[in-house]
PDB file of C-alpha atoms in Angstrom:
ATOM      1  CA  UNK O  28       0.000   0.000   0.000  1.00  0.00           C
ATOM      2  CA  UNK O  29       2.975   2.317   0.523  1.00  0.00           C
ATOM      3  CA  UNK O  30       3.147   5.204  -1.901  1.00  0.00           C
ATOM      4  CA  UNK O  31       5.489   8.081  -2.530  1.00  0.00           C
ATOM      5  CA  UNK O  32       4.425  10.898  -0.183  1.00  0.00           C
ATOM      6  CA  UNK O  33       5.201  14.535  -0.972  1.00  0.00           C
ATOM      7  CA  UNK O  34       5.321  16.809   2.069  1.00  0.00           C
ATOM      8  CA  UNK O  35       4.968  20.582   1.819  1.00  0.00           C
ATOM      9  CA  UNK O  36       7.660  21.523   4.303  1.00  0.00           C
ATOM     10  CA  UNK O  37       7.042  25.266   3.997  1.00  0.00           C
ATOM     11  CA  UNK O  38       3.403  24.767   4.977  1.00  0.00           C
ATOM     12  CA  UNK O  39       4.338  22.541   7.932  1.00  0.00           C
ATOM     13  CA  UNK O  40       7.034  24.999   9.013  1.00  0.00           C
ATOM     14  CA  UNK O  41       4.473  27.812   9.080  1.00  0.00           C
ATOM     15  CA  UNK O  42       2.096  25.734  11.189  1.00  0.00           C
ATOM     16  CA  UNK O  43       4.899  24.687  13.512  1.00  0.00           C
ATOM     17  CA  UNK O  44       6.103  28.278  13.962  1.00  0.00           C
ATOM     18  CA  UNK O  45       2.569  29.447  14.725  1.00  0.00           C
ATOM     19  CA  UNK O  46       2.065  26.715  17.329  1.00  0.00           C
ATOM     20  CA  UNK O  47       5.429  27.431  18.971  1.00  0.00           C
ATOM     21  CA  UNK O  48       4.534  31.131  19.115  1.00  0.00           C
ATOM     22  CA  UNK O  49       1.256  30.246  20.865  1.00  0.00           C
ATOM     23  CA  UNK O  50       3.116  27.972  23.323  1.00  0.00           C
ATOM     24  CA  UNK O  51       5.459  30.808  24.249  1.00  0.00           C
ATOM     25  CA  UNK O  52       2.532  33.224  24.626  1.00  0.00           C
ATOM     26  CA  UNK O  53       0.959  30.772  27.072  1.00  0.00           C
ATOM     27  CA  UNK O  54       4.121  30.731  29.175  1.00  0.00           C
ATOM     28  CA  UNK O  55       4.312  34.528  29.044  1.00  0.00           C
ATOM     29  CA  UNK O  56       0.676  35.341  29.852  1.00  0.00           C
ATOM     30  CA  UNK O  57      -0.374  32.695  32.367  1.00  0.00           C
ATOM     31  CA  UNK O  58       0.901  31.845  35.822  1.00  0.00           C
ATOM     32  CA  UNK O  59      -0.056  28.176  35.977  1.00  0.00           C
ATOM     33  CA  UNK O  60      -0.807  26.470  32.661  1.00  0.00           C
ATOM     34  CA  UNK O  61      -1.240  22.723  32.112  1.00  0.00           C
ATOM     35  CA  UNK O  62      -1.165  20.569  28.970  1.00  0.00           C
ATOM     36  CA  UNK O  63      -4.172  18.268  28.705  1.00  0.00           C
ATOM     37  CA  UNK O  64      -2.747  14.939  27.598  1.00  0.00           C
ATOM     38  CA  UNK O  65      -5.048  12.213  26.281  1.00  0.00           C
ATOM     39  CA  UNK O  66      -2.386   9.951  24.804  1.00  0.00           C
ATOM     40  CA  UNK O  67      -3.787  10.685  21.352  1.00  0.00           C
ATOM     41  CA  UNK O  68      -1.785  11.922  18.375  1.00  0.00           C
ATOM     42  CA  UNK O  69      -2.756  15.595  18.758  1.00  0.00           C
ATOM     43  CA  UNK O  70      -1.668  15.817  22.393  1.00  0.00           C
ATOM     44  CA  UNK O  71       1.526  13.923  21.521  1.00  0.00           C
ATOM     45  CA  UNK O  72       2.246  16.508  18.816  1.00  0.00           C
ATOM     46  CA  UNK O  73       1.635  19.256  21.415  1.00  0.00           C
ATOM     47  CA  UNK O  74       4.288  17.729  23.680  1.00  0.00           C
ATOM     48  CA  UNK O  75       6.700  17.599  20.727  1.00  0.00           C
ATOM     49  CA  UNK O  76       5.985  21.273  19.931  1.00  0.00           C
ATOM     50  CA  UNK O  77       6.409  22.283  23.582  1.00  0.00           C
ATOM     51  CA  UNK O  78       9.813  20.611  23.657  1.00  0.00           C
ATOM     52  CA  UNK O  79      10.833  22.627  20.591  1.00  0.00           C
ATOM     53  CA  UNK O  80       9.351  25.855  21.967  1.00  0.00           C
ATOM     54  CA  UNK O  81      11.351  25.806  25.205  1.00  0.00           C
ATOM     55  CA  UNK O  82      14.474  23.826  24.300  1.00  0.00           C
ATOM     56  CA  UNK O  83      17.009  23.419  25.914  1.00  0.00           C
ATOM     57  CA  UNK O  84      14.862  23.959  29.029  1.00  0.00           C
ATOM     58  CA  UNK O  85      12.251  21.412  30.026  1.00  0.00           C
ATOM     59  CA  UNK O  86       8.566  21.930  29.294  1.00  0.00           C
ATOM     60  CA  UNK O  87       7.488  24.610  31.824  1.00  0.00           C
ATOM     61  CA  UNK O  88       4.119  23.066  32.641  1.00  0.00           C
ATOM     62  CA  UNK O  89       2.832  19.635  33.696  1.00  0.00           C
ATOM     63  CA  UNK O  90       0.847  17.137  31.635  1.00  0.00           C
ATOM     64  CA  UNK O  91      -2.587  16.176  32.957  1.00  0.00           C
ATOM     65  CA  UNK O  92      -4.610  13.135  31.912  1.00  0.00           C
ATOM     66  CA  UNK O  93      -8.267  12.638  32.809  1.00  0.00           C
ATOM     67  CA  UNK O  94      -8.539   8.848  33.083  1.00  0.00           C
ATOM     68  CA  UNK O  95     -12.050   7.533  32.455  1.00  0.00           C
ATOM     69  CA  UNK O  96     -11.127   4.086  33.745  1.00  0.00           C
ATOM     70  CA  UNK O  97     -12.136   2.780  30.321  1.00  0.00           C
ATOM     71  CA  UNK O  98      -9.022   3.743  28.405  1.00  0.00           C
ATOM     72  CA  UNK O  99      -6.983   1.512  26.123  1.00  0.00           C
ATOM     73  CA  UNK O 100      -4.121  -0.073  28.054  1.00  0.00           C
ATOM     74  CA  UNK O 101      -1.750   0.883  25.223  1.00  0.00           C
ATOM     75  CA  UNK O 102      -2.633   4.550  25.795  1.00  0.00           C
ATOM     76  CA  UNK O 103      -1.855   4.451  29.504  1.00  0.00           C
ATOM     77  CA  UNK O 104       1.471   2.696  28.970  1.00  0.00           C
ATOM     78  CA  UNK O 105       2.483   5.197  26.288  1.00  0.00           C
ATOM     79  CA  UNK O 106       1.414   8.119  28.522  1.00  0.00           C
ATOM     80  CA  UNK O 107       3.645   7.017  31.403  1.00  0.00           C
ATOM     81  CA  UNK O 108       6.623   6.278  29.172  1.00  0.00           C
ATOM     82  CA  UNK O 109       6.419   9.614  27.328  1.00  0.00           C
ATOM     83  CA  UNK O 110       6.156  11.676  30.531  1.00  0.00           C
ATOM     84  CA  UNK O 111       9.219   9.930  31.908  1.00  0.00           C
ATOM     85  CA  UNK O 112      11.122  10.306  28.634  1.00  0.00           C
ATOM     86  CA  UNK O 113      10.579  14.086  28.349  1.00  0.00           C
ATOM     87  CA  UNK O 114      10.989  14.716  32.092  1.00  0.00           C
ATOM     88  CA  UNK O 115       7.535  16.246  32.519  1.00  0.00           C
ATOM     89  CA  UNK O 116       5.379  16.091  35.625  1.00  0.00           C
ATOM     90  CA  UNK O 117       2.352  13.864  34.994  1.00  0.00           C
ATOM     91  CA  UNK O 118      -0.912  14.527  36.832  1.00  0.00           C
ATOM     92  CA  UNK O 119      -3.666  11.906  36.591  1.00  0.00           C
ATOM     93  CA  UNK O 120      -7.227  12.503  37.746  1.00  0.00           C
ATOM     94  CA  UNK O 121      -9.752   9.644  37.601  1.00  0.00           C
ATOM     95  CA  UNK O 122     -13.424   9.731  36.650  1.00  0.00           C
ATOM     96  CA  UNK O 123     -13.949   6.799  39.028  1.00  0.00           C
ATOM     97  CA  UNK O 124     -13.007   9.085  41.938  1.00  0.00           C
ATOM     98  CA  UNK O 125     -15.635  11.614  40.814  1.00  0.00           C
ATOM     99  CA  UNK O 126     -18.220   8.814  40.754  1.00  0.00           C
ATOM    100  CA  UNK O 127     -17.167   7.526  44.200  1.00  0.00           C
ATOM    101  CA  UNK O 128     -17.407  11.047  45.624  1.00  0.00           C
ATOM    102  CA  UNK O 129     -20.896  11.543  44.212  1.00  0.00           C
ATOM    103  CA  UNK O 130     -19.695  14.287  41.880  1.00  0.00           C
ATOM    104  CA  UNK O 131     -20.652  12.308  38.758  1.00  0.00           C
ATOM    105  CA  UNK O 132     -23.251   9.633  38.055  1.00  0.00           C
ATOM    106  CA  UNK O 133     -22.398   6.507  36.095  1.00  0.00           C
ATOM    107  CA  UNK O 134     -24.490   6.127  32.961  1.00  0.00           C
ATOM    108  CA  UNK O 135     -26.590   2.989  32.587  1.00  0.00           C
ATOM    109  CA  UNK O 136     -27.686   0.968  29.605  1.00  0.00           C
ATOM    110  CA  UNK O 137     -26.292  -0.302  26.315  1.00  0.00           C
ATOM    111  CA  UNK O 138     -24.783   3.024  25.250  1.00  0.00           C
ATOM    112  CA  UNK O 139     -23.357   3.958  28.650  1.00  0.00           C
ATOM    113  CA  UNK O 140     -20.094   5.891  28.444  1.00  0.00           C
ATOM    114  CA  UNK O 141     -17.859   7.805  30.814  1.00  0.00           C
ATOM    115  CA  UNK O 142     -16.777  10.234  28.108  1.00  0.00           C
ATOM    116  CA  UNK O 143     -19.172  12.996  29.191  1.00  0.00           C
ATOM    117  CA  UNK O 144     -18.282  12.462  32.863  1.00  0.00           C
ATOM    118  CA  UNK O 145     -14.734  13.669  32.146  1.00  0.00           C
ATOM    119  CA  UNK O 146     -16.062  17.246  32.280  1.00  0.00           C
ATOM    120  CA  UNK O 147     -16.717  17.038  36.034  1.00  0.00           C
ATOM    121  CA  UNK O 148     -13.304  15.518  36.763  1.00  0.00           C
ATOM    122  CA  UNK O 149     -11.521  18.037  34.539  1.00  0.00           C
ATOM    123  CA  UNK O 150     -13.210  21.121  36.030  1.00  0.00           C
ATOM    124  CA  UNK O 151     -12.638  19.843  39.569  1.00  0.00           C
ATOM    125  CA  UNK O 152      -8.938  19.310  38.796  1.00  0.00           C
ATOM    126  CA  UNK O 153      -8.569  22.786  37.290  1.00  0.00           C
ATOM    127  CA  UNK O 154     -10.209  24.290  40.382  1.00  0.00           C
ATOM    128  CA  UNK O 155      -8.225  22.143  42.840  1.00  0.00           C
ATOM    129  CA  UNK O 156      -4.848  22.814  41.241  1.00  0.00           C
ATOM    130  CA  UNK O 157      -5.624  26.445  40.304  1.00  0.00           C
ATOM    131  CA  UNK O 158      -4.662  26.139  36.643  1.00  0.00           C
ATOM    132  CA  UNK O 159      -5.379  29.321  34.704  1.00  0.00           C
ATOM    133  CA  UNK O 160      -4.805  27.864  31.226  1.00  0.00           C
ATOM    134  CA  UNK O 161      -5.417  24.358  29.898  1.00  0.00           C
ATOM    135  CA  UNK O 162      -3.658  23.556  26.612  1.00  0.00           C
ATOM    136  CA  UNK O 163      -5.529  21.209  24.288  1.00  0.00           C
ATOM    137  CA  UNK O 164      -5.086  19.624  20.879  1.00  0.00           C
ATOM    138  CA  UNK O 165      -8.406  20.766  19.415  1.00  0.00           C
ATOM    139  CA  UNK O 166      -8.382  21.629  15.715  1.00  0.00           C
ATOM    140  CA  UNK O 167     -10.974  23.661  13.818  1.00  0.00           C
ATOM    141  CA  UNK O 168     -11.334  21.044  11.067  1.00  0.00           C
ATOM    142  CA  UNK O 169     -12.518  18.331  13.473  1.00  0.00           C
ATOM    143  CA  UNK O 170     -16.104  19.283  14.136  1.00  0.00           C
ATOM    144  CA  UNK O 171     -18.569  22.190  13.871  1.00  0.00           C
ATOM    145  CA  UNK O 172     -18.330  23.301  17.505  1.00  0.00           C
ATOM    146  CA  UNK O 173     -14.529  23.317  17.415  1.00  0.00           C
ATOM    147  CA  UNK O 174     -14.593  25.445  14.260  1.00  0.00           C
ATOM    148  CA  UNK O 175     -15.907  28.300  16.440  1.00  0.00           C
ATOM    149  CA  UNK O 176     -12.897  28.285  18.760  1.00  0.00           C
ATOM    150  CA  UNK O 177     -10.249  30.970  19.137  1.00  0.00           C
ATOM    151  CA  UNK O 178      -6.648  30.106  19.991  1.00  0.00           C
ATOM    152  CA  UNK O 179      -7.268  31.574  23.475  1.00  0.00           C
ATOM    153  CA  UNK O 180     -10.742  30.331  24.431  1.00  0.00           C
ATOM    154  CA  UNK O 181     -12.175  32.013  27.520  1.00  0.00           C
ATOM    155  CA  UNK O 182     -14.007  29.987  30.190  1.00  0.00           C
ATOM    156  CA  UNK O 183     -16.109  31.642  32.902  1.00  0.00           C
ATOM    157  CA  UNK O 184     -15.912  30.981  36.654  1.00  0.00           C
ATOM    158  CA  UNK O 185     -18.026  27.842  36.158  1.00  0.00           C
ATOM    159  CA  UNK O 186     -15.652  26.529  33.491  1.00  0.00           C
ATOM    160  CA  UNK O 187     -18.243  27.050  30.769  1.00  0.00           C
ATOM    161  CA  UNK O 188     -17.765  28.218  27.185  1.00  0.00           C
ATOM    162  CA  UNK O 189     -19.893  30.876  25.487  1.00  0.00           C
ATOM    163  CA  UNK O 190     -19.264  30.779  21.718  1.00  0.00           C
ATOM    164  CA  UNK O 191     -20.954  34.188  21.305  1.00  0.00           C
ATOM    165  CA  UNK O 192     -18.677  35.874  23.808  1.00  0.00           C
ATOM    166  CA  UNK O 193     -15.198  35.102  22.532  1.00  0.00           C
ATOM    167  CA  UNK O 194     -12.495  37.715  22.145  1.00  0.00           C
ATOM    168  CA  UNK O 195     -11.232  38.849  18.741  1.00  0.00           C
ATOM    169  CA  UNK O 196      -7.745  37.703  17.735  1.00  0.00           C
ATOM    170  CA  UNK O 197      -6.224  40.097  15.232  1.00  0.00           C
ATOM    171  CA  UNK O 198      -2.708  39.610  13.867  1.00  0.00           C
ATOM    172  CA  UNK O 199      -2.029  36.873  16.438  1.00  0.00           C
ATOM    173  CA  UNK O 200      -2.528  39.247  19.361  1.00  0.00           C
ATOM    174  CA  UNK O 201      -3.964  37.107  22.155  1.00  0.00           C
ATOM    175  CA  UNK O 202      -5.901  38.443  25.132  1.00  0.00           C
ATOM    176  CA  UNK O 203      -5.384  36.282  28.197  1.00  0.00           C
ATOM    177  CA  UNK O 204      -6.920  38.686  30.713  1.00  0.00           C
ATOM    178  CA  UNK O 205      -9.325  37.037  33.115  1.00  0.00           C
ATOM    179  CA  UNK O 206     -11.123  37.555  36.401  1.00  0.00           C
ATOM    180  CA  UNK O 207     -10.521  35.465  39.497  1.00  0.00           C
ATOM    181  CA  UNK O 208     -11.834  31.937  39.056  1.00  0.00           C
ATOM    182  CA  UNK O 209     -11.870  32.091  35.252  1.00  0.00           C
ATOM    183  CA  UNK O 210      -9.458  30.260  32.992  1.00  0.00           C
ATOM    184  CA  UNK O 211      -8.599  29.725  29.346  1.00  0.00           C
ATOM    185  CA  UNK O 212      -8.414  26.720  27.061  1.00  0.00           C
ATOM    186  CA  UNK O 213      -5.664  27.263  24.508  1.00  0.00           C
ATOM    187  CA  UNK O 214      -5.402  25.400  21.192  1.00  0.00           C
ATOM    188  CA  UNK O 215      -1.969  25.858  19.545  1.00  0.00           C
ATOM    189  CA  UNK O 216      -2.758  23.605  16.547  1.00  0.00           C
ATOM    190  CA  UNK O 217      -6.151  25.170  15.764  1.00  0.00           C
ATOM    191  CA  UNK O 218      -5.256  25.760  12.117  1.00  0.00           C
ATOM    192  CA  UNK O 219      -3.915  22.268  11.456  1.00  0.00           C
ATOM    193  CA  UNK O 220      -5.878  19.594   9.625  1.00  0.00           C
ATOM    194  CA  UNK O 221      -5.767  15.870  10.317  1.00  0.00           C
ATOM    195  CA  UNK O 222      -3.567  15.427   7.253  1.00  0.00           C
ATOM    196  CA  UNK O 223      -1.216  18.182   8.481  1.00  0.00           C
ATOM    197  CA  UNK O 224      -0.865  16.362  11.802  1.00  0.00           C
ATOM    198  CA  UNK O 225      -0.025  13.053  10.153  1.00  0.00           C
ATOM    199  CA  UNK O 226       2.437  14.601   7.714  1.00  0.00           C
ATOM    200  CA  UNK O 227       4.119  16.412  10.607  1.00  0.00           C
ATOM    201  CA  UNK O 228       4.319  13.189  12.611  1.00  0.00           C
ATOM    202  CA  UNK O 229       5.907  11.488   9.607  1.00  0.00           C
ATOM    203  CA  UNK O 230       8.358  14.325   8.989  1.00  0.00           C
ATOM    204  CA  UNK O 231       9.400  14.571  12.648  1.00  0.00           C
ATOM    205  CA  UNK O 232       9.338  10.784  13.160  1.00  0.00           C
ATOM    206  CA  UNK O 233       7.191  11.139  16.281  1.00  0.00           C
ATOM    207  CA  UNK O 234       6.519   7.934  18.202  1.00  0.00           C
ATOM    208  CA  UNK O 235       2.860   6.959  18.651  1.00  0.00           C
ATOM    209  CA  UNK O 236       0.872   4.271  20.484  1.00  0.00           C
ATOM    210  CA  UNK O 237       0.509   1.061  18.499  1.00  0.00           C
ATOM    211  CA  UNK O 238      -3.273   1.652  18.335  1.00  0.00           C
ATOM    212  CA  UNK O 239      -2.768   4.032  15.419  1.00  0.00           C
ATOM    213  CA  UNK O 240      -1.345   1.263  13.260  1.00  0.00           C
ATOM    214  CA  UNK O 241      -3.289  -1.713  11.933  1.00  0.00           C
ATOM    215  CA  UNK O 242      -3.576  -4.486  14.504  1.00  0.00           C
ATOM    216  CA  UNK O 243      -5.795  -7.463  15.266  1.00  0.00           C
ATOM    217  CA  UNK O 244      -8.566  -6.769  17.799  1.00  0.00           C
ATOM    218  CA  UNK O 245     -11.896  -8.114  19.010  1.00  0.00           C
ATOM    219  CA  UNK O 246     -14.579  -5.668  17.864  1.00  0.00           C
ATOM    220  CA  UNK O 247     -18.266  -5.354  17.059  1.00  0.00           C
ATOM    221  CA  UNK O 248     -20.318  -3.125  14.793  1.00  0.00           C
ATOM    222  CA  UNK O 249     -22.888  -0.774  16.324  1.00  0.00           C
ATOM    223  CA  UNK O 250     -24.973   1.473  14.082  1.00  0.00           C
ATOM    224  CA  UNK O 251     -22.304   1.395  11.391  1.00  0.00           C
ATOM    225  CA  UNK O 252     -19.380   2.105  13.762  1.00  0.00           C
ATOM    226  CA  UNK O 253     -16.791  -0.529  14.697  1.00  0.00           C
ATOM    227  CA  UNK O 254     -16.044  -0.457  18.440  1.00  0.00           C
ATOM    228  CA  UNK O 255     -13.417  -2.358  20.405  1.00  0.00           C
ATOM    229  CA  UNK O 256     -14.915  -4.945  22.724  1.00  0.00           C
ATOM    230  CA  UNK O 257     -14.155  -4.736  26.440  1.00  0.00           C
ATOM    231  CA  UNK O 258     -15.639  -6.715  29.364  1.00  0.00           C
ATOM    232  CA  UNK O 259     -17.523  -3.658  30.729  1.00  0.00           C
ATOM    233  CA  UNK O 260     -19.412  -3.108  27.437  1.00  0.00           C
ATOM    234  CA  UNK O 261     -22.908  -4.480  26.878  1.00  0.00           C
ATOM    235  CA  UNK O 262     -23.873  -5.950  23.535  1.00  0.00           C
ATOM    236  CA  UNK O 263     -27.225  -5.743  21.826  1.00  0.00           C
ATOM    237  CA  UNK O 264     -28.768  -9.138  20.967  1.00  0.00           C
ATOM    238  CA  UNK O 265     -27.831  -8.885  17.280  1.00  0.00           C
ATOM    239  CA  UNK O 266     -24.257  -7.683  17.865  1.00  0.00           C
ATOM    240  CA  UNK O 267     -21.442 -10.198  17.419  1.00  0.00           C
ATOM    241  CA  UNK O 268     -17.811  -9.901  18.492  1.00  0.00           C
ATOM    242  CA  UNK O 269     -15.377 -10.733  15.693  1.00  0.00           C
ATOM    243  CA  UNK O 270     -11.597 -10.635  15.195  1.00  0.00           C
ATOM    244  CA  UNK O 271     -10.670  -8.020  12.600  1.00  0.00           C
ATOM    245  CA  UNK O 272      -7.764  -5.842  11.460  1.00  0.00           C
ATOM    246  CA  UNK O 273      -8.364  -2.236  12.512  1.00  0.00           C
ATOM    247  CA  UNK O 274      -6.627   0.919  13.612  1.00  0.00           C
ATOM    248  CA  UNK O 275      -7.649   4.105  15.449  1.00  0.00           C
ATOM    249  CA  UNK O 276      -7.820   7.535  13.806  1.00  0.00           C
ATOM    250  CA  UNK O 277      -8.630   9.231  17.098  1.00  0.00           C
ATOM    251  CA  UNK O 278      -8.238   7.762  20.587  1.00  0.00           C
ATOM    252  CA  UNK O 279     -10.414   8.280  23.639  1.00  0.00           C
ATOM    253  CA  UNK O 280     -12.650   6.244  25.917  1.00  0.00           C
ATOM    254  CA  UNK O 281     -13.028   2.698  24.563  1.00  0.00           C
ATOM    255  CA  UNK O 282     -16.823   2.992  24.578  1.00  0.00           C
ATOM    256  CA  UNK O 283     -16.837   5.743  21.948  1.00  0.00           C
ATOM    257  CA  UNK O 284     -13.602   5.327  19.985  1.00  0.00           C
ATOM    258  CA  UNK O 285     -14.555   4.199  16.503  1.00  0.00           C
ATOM    259  CA  UNK O 286     -12.177   1.821  14.744  1.00  0.00           C
ATOM    260  CA  UNK O 287     -11.176   2.019  11.090  1.00  0.00           C
ATOM    261  CA  UNK O 288     -10.892  -1.087   8.933  1.00  0.00           C
ATOM    262  CA  UNK O 289      -7.387  -0.691   7.594  1.00  0.00           C
ATOM    263  CA  UNK O 290      -4.170  -2.315   6.432  1.00  0.00           C
ATOM    264  CA  UNK O 291      -2.021   0.773   7.157  1.00  0.00           C
ATOM    265  CA  UNK O 292       1.103  -0.391   8.981  1.00  0.00           C
ATOM    266  CA  UNK O 293       3.397   2.593   8.357  1.00  0.00           C
ATOM    267  CA  UNK O 294       3.149   6.378   8.574  1.00  0.00           C
ATOM    268  CA  UNK O 295       3.343   6.532   4.779  1.00  0.00           C
ATOM    269  CA  UNK O 296       0.362   4.155   4.554  1.00  0.00           C
ATOM    270  CA  UNK O 297      -1.624   6.234   7.054  1.00  0.00           C
ATOM    271  CA  UNK O 298      -0.936   9.525   5.259  1.00  0.00           C
ATOM    272  CA  UNK O 299      -2.056   7.958   1.977  1.00  0.00           C
ATOM    273  CA  UNK O 300      -5.178   6.573   3.638  1.00  0.00           C
ATOM    274  CA  UNK O 301      -6.113   9.914   5.233  1.00  0.00           C
ATOM    275  CA  UNK O 302      -5.493  11.814   1.998  1.00  0.00           C
ATOM    276  CA  UNK O 303      -7.913   9.505   0.166  1.00  0.00           C
ATOM    277  CA  UNK O 304     -10.555   9.341   2.915  1.00  0.00           C
ATOM    278  CA  UNK O 305     -13.935  11.037   2.515  1.00  0.00           C
ATOM    279  CA  UNK O 306     -14.944  10.365   6.114  1.00  0.00           C
ATOM    280  CA  UNK O 307     -14.004  12.947   8.726  1.00  0.00           C
ATOM    281  CA  UNK O 308     -11.788  12.006  11.647  1.00  0.00           C
ATOM    282  CA  UNK O 309     -14.675  12.302  14.116  1.00  0.00           C
ATOM    283  CA  UNK O 310     -17.056  10.557  11.723  1.00  0.00           C
ATOM    284  CA  UNK O 311     -16.266   7.367  13.588  1.00  0.00           C
ATOM    285  CA  UNK O 312     -16.695   8.776  17.098  1.00  0.00           C
ATOM    286  CA  UNK O 313     -19.746   7.011  18.501  1.00  0.00           C
ATOM    287  CA  UNK O 314     -20.421   9.647  21.189  1.00  0.00           C
ATOM    288  CA  UNK O 315     -20.828  12.369  18.544  1.00  0.00           C
ATOM    289  CA  UNK O 316     -23.779  10.434  17.132  1.00  0.00           C
ATOM    290  CA  UNK O 317     -25.886  10.967  20.255  1.00  0.00           C
ATOM    291  CA  UNK O 318     -27.235  14.248  18.872  1.00  0.00           C
ATOM    292  CA  UNK O 319     -26.443  16.823  16.199  1.00  0.00           C
ATOM    293  CA  UNK O 320     -25.099  19.227  18.817  1.00  0.00           C
ATOM    294  CA  UNK O 321     -23.465  16.656  21.126  1.00  0.00           C
ATOM    295  CA  UNK O 322     -19.987  18.202  21.047  1.00  0.00           C
ATOM    296  CA  UNK O 323     -21.184  21.801  21.387  1.00  0.00           C
ATOM    297  CA  UNK O 324     -23.370  20.878  24.365  1.00  0.00           C
ATOM    298  CA  UNK O 325     -20.408  19.253  26.111  1.00  0.00           C
ATOM    299  CA  UNK O 326     -18.134  22.206  25.332  1.00  0.00           C
ATOM    300  CA  UNK O 327     -20.652  24.638  26.833  1.00  0.00           C
ATOM    301  CA  UNK O 328     -20.604  22.564  30.025  1.00  0.00           C
ATOM    302  CA  UNK O 329     -16.809  22.745  30.260  1.00  0.00           C
ATOM    303  CA  UNK O 330     -15.666  19.774  28.203  1.00  0.00           C
ATOM    304  CA  UNK O 331     -12.461  19.956  26.164  1.00  0.00           C
TER     305      UNK O 331
END
């Protein structure tokens, strides 16, 4: 499947320079930022960019992972190894703790997921640790709600997002002013596309979890989306678990991470596959299918 891939280095250099500029603005404008690390490709690219932005010093902010308790084991292993490799502080907050404390309620039923519950755990962690900026890997090409984001996205004292009350960003002048209790979400790779991310990963030879490459896994099909099977997932009567070759385009909670039927075993294969795809990256996210405005509703409540 491998094909000759042509990379526009000037384009990637411009995106990289923009992201590094945003990283340095974060360090300059905020007292206590944190990088939200999911173990997915976008947050891994953010770590790579942060290393470049502050080299030869270490990354000047910690990494924080909100663990749903239903994550892929490969993601957790990669997370721990990367944090140790780059010398970054790793903070882990667990959705299970929010449930045990009565702060969040476990969903019931066939489509139960802890993905939405991350919002409670995330906002509690930001409040507890007094972070004033949370750096995320959101990109405007991913989904309609994310297309409305600024680089510096203001959150009120309740951690909520108002898409109609965002600050203008002219000539890359960012306004990080806030009142007590408020914070910002900052998205350094806002202008990148999925293909940009993959080409950058290939150019920089960035290491990724094995989930992104084709592998054999037990899975089942639900409403046209392939999902990995795990013991805590309930099956509908007609659903059958089969062994298939798949890979992940985006990684999150197992219950909502759609799998792609694929034979892509190399970065070159993946770039070729993405370039030819007519399905969006989040087209396979099962949680986005709950409603037309599922992502925007979660963002308003304080989700990523």
